[in-house]
CSV table of C-alpha atoms in Angstrom, one decimal:
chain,number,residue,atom,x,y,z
A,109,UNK,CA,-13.5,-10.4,-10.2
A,110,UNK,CA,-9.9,-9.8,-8.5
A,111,UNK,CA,-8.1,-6.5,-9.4
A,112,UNK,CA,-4.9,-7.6,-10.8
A,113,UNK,CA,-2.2,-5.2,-9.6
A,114,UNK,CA,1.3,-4.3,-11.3
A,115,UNK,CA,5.2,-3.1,-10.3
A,116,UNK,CA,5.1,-0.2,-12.6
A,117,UNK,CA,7.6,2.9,-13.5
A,118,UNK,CA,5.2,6.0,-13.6
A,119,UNK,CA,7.7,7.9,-17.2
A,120,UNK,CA,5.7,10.7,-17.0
A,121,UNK,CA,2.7,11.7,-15.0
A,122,UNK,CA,-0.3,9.7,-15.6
A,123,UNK,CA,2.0,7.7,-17.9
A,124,UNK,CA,2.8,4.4,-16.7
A,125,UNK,CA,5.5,1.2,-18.2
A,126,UNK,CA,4.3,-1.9,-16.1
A,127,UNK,CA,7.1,-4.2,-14.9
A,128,UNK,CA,6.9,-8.1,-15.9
A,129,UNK,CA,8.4,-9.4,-13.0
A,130,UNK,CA,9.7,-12.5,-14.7
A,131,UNK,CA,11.8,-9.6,-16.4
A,132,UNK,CA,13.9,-9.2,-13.6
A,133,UNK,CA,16.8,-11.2,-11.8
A,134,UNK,CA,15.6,-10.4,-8.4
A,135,UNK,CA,12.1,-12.4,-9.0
A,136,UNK,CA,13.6,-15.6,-9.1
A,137,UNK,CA,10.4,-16.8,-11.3
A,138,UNK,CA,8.2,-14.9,-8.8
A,139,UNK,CA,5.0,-13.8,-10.4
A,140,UNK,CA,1.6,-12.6,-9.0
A,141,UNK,CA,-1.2,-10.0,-9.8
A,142,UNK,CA,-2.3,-10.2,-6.4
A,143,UNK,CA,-1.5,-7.3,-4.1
A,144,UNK,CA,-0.8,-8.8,-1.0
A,145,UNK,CA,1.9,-11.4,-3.1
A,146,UNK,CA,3.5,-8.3,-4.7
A,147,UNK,CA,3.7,-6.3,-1.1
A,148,UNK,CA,5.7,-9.5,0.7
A,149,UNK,CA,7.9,-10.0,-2.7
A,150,UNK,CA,8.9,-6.0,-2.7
A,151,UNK,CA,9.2,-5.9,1.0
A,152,UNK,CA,12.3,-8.5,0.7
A,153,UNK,CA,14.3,-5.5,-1.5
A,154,UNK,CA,14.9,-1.7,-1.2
A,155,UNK,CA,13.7,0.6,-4.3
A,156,UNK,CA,17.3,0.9,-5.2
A,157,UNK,CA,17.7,-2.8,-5.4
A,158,UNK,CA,14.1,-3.3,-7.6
A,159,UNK,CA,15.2,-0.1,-9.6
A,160,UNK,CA,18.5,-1.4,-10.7
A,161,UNK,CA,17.0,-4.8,-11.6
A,162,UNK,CA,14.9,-2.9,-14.2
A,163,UNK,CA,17.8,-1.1,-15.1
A,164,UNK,CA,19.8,-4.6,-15.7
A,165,UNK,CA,16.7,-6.3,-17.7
A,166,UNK,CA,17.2,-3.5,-19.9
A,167,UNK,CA,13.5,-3.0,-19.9
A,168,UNK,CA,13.4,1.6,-20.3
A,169,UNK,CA,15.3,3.9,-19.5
A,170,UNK,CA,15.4,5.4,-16.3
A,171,UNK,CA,16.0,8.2,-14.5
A,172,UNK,CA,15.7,10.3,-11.2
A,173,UNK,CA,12.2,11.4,-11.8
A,174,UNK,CA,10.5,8.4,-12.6
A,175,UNK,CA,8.8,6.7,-9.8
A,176,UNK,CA,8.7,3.1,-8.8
A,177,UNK,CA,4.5,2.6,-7.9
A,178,UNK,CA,2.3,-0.2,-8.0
A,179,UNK,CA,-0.7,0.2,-10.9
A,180,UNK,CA,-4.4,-1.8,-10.8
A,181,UNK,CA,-7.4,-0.9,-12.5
A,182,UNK,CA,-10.2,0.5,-10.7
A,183,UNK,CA,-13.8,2.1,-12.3
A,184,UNK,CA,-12.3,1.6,-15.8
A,185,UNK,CA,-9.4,4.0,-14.8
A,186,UNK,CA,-5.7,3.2,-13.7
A,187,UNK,CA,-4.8,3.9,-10.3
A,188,UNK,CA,-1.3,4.2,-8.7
A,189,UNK,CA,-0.6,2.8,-5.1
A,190,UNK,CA,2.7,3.4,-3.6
A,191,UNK,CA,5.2,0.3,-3.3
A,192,UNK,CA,5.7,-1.1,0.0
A,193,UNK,CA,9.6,-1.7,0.1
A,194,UNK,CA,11.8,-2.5,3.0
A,195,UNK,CA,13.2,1.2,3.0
A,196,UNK,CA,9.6,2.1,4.5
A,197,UNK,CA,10.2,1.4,8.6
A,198,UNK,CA,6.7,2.8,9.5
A,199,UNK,CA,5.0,0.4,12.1
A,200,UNK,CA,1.5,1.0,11.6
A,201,UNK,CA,0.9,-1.2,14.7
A,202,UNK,CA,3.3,0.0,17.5
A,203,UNK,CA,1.8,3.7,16.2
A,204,UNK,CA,-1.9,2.5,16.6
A,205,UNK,CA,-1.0,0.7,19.9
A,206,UNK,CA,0.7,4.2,21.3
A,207,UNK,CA,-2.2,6.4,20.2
A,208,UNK,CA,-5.5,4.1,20.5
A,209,UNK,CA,-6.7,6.3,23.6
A,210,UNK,CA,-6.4,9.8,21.4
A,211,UNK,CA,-9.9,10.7,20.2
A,212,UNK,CA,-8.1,13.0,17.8
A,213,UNK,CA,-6.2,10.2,16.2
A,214,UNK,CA,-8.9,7.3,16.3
A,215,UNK,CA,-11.0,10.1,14.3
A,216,UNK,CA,-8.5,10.5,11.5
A,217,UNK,CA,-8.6,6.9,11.0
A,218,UNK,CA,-12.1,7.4,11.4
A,219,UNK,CA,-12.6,9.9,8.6
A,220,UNK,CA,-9.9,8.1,6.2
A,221,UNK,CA,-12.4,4.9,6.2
A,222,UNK,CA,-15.5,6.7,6.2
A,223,UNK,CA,-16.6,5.3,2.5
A,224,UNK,CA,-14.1,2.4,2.5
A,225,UNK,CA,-15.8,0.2,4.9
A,226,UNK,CA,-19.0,-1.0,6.7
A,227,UNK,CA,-21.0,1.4,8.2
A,228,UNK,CA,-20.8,-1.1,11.3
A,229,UNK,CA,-17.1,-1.3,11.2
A,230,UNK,CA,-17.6,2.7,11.9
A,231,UNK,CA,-19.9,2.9,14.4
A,232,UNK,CA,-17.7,0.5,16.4
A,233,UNK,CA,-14.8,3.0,15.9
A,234,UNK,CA,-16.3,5.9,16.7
A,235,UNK,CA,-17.0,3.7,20.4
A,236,UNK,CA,-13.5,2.1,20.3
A,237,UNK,CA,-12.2,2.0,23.8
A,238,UNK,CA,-9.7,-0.9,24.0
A,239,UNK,CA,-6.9,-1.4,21.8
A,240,UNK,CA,-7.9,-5.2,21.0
A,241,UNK,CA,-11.3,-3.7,19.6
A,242,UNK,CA,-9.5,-1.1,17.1
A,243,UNK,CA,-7.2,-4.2,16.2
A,244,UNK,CA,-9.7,-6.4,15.4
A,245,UNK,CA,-11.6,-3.0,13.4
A,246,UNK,CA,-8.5,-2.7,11.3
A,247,UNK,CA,-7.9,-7.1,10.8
A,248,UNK,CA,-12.0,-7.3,9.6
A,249,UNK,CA,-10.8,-4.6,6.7
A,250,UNK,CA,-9.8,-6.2,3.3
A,251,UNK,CA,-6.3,-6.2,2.4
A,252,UNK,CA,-6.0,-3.3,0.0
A,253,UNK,CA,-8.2,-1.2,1.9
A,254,UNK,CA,-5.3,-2.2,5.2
A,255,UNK,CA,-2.5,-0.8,3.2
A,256,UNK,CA,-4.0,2.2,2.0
A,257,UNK,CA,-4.7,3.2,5.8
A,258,UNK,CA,-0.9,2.1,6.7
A,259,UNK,CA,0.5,4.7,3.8
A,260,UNK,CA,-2.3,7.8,5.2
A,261,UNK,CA,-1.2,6.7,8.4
A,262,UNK,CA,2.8,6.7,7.5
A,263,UNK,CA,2.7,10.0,5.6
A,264,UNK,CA,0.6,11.8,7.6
């Protein structure tokens, strides 16, 4: 079964308003659950621009501490994910290509996936010695699993 993920306003912590997307005049009848669908459809805007479509479509009130996120259900709990939005400039690849040789760096990626991926997918990691080989590493990982190492990667 596919984990349906949602543009969300987090009001309060732990409290979340999910966004119907057909709510707002950006979406141009753009609707998906999918991650993937919803990372390309907020990449086209900044958080400003998605924030003051909400605030148009009249759909809460906002204000400066409530954060635009992304919500999906996982082990019977709801999870936030940050948005991907065009304000983010963070090239994951051009930072992978420039640091694939640093031990130190291939192990933080190392211990970020530990859990999240096949034990094979690992043990080739820990070996990695050309960039094409940690390329294809990170292409073999499902999508969500991807983006969750871009924002480690980005924000640390």
């Amino acid at each position: 079964m596919d984990t349906n993920f949602y543009l969300a306003v987090e009001t309060k912590p732990n409290n979340y308003f999910p966004i119907n997307l057909l709510d707002l005049n950006i979406s141009k009848g753009f609707a998906s659950f999918k991650i993937a669908e919803l990372d390309k459809f907020t990449l086209k805007f900044t958080k400003k621009e998605i924030i003051e479509s909400i605030k148009e479509a009249n759909l809460l009130e906002l204000n400066s501490q409530m954060e635009l996120i992304v919500i999906y259900h996982e082990k019977n709990v709801v999870r936030k994910a940050p948005v991907l939005t065009k304000d983010i400039s963070f090239d994951m690849w051009a930072q992978i290509k420039d640091n694939y040789q640093n031990r130190e760096y291939i192990n933080k990626i190392y211990n970020f996936l530990k859990g999240k991926t096949k034990d094979d997918n690992l043990i080739k990691l820990k070996k990695v010695q050309e960039l094409a080989d940690l390329v294809n590493i990170i292409e073999s990982l499902p999508y969500f699993t991807t983006r969750k190492l871009y924002f480690y990667l980005y924000e640390n």
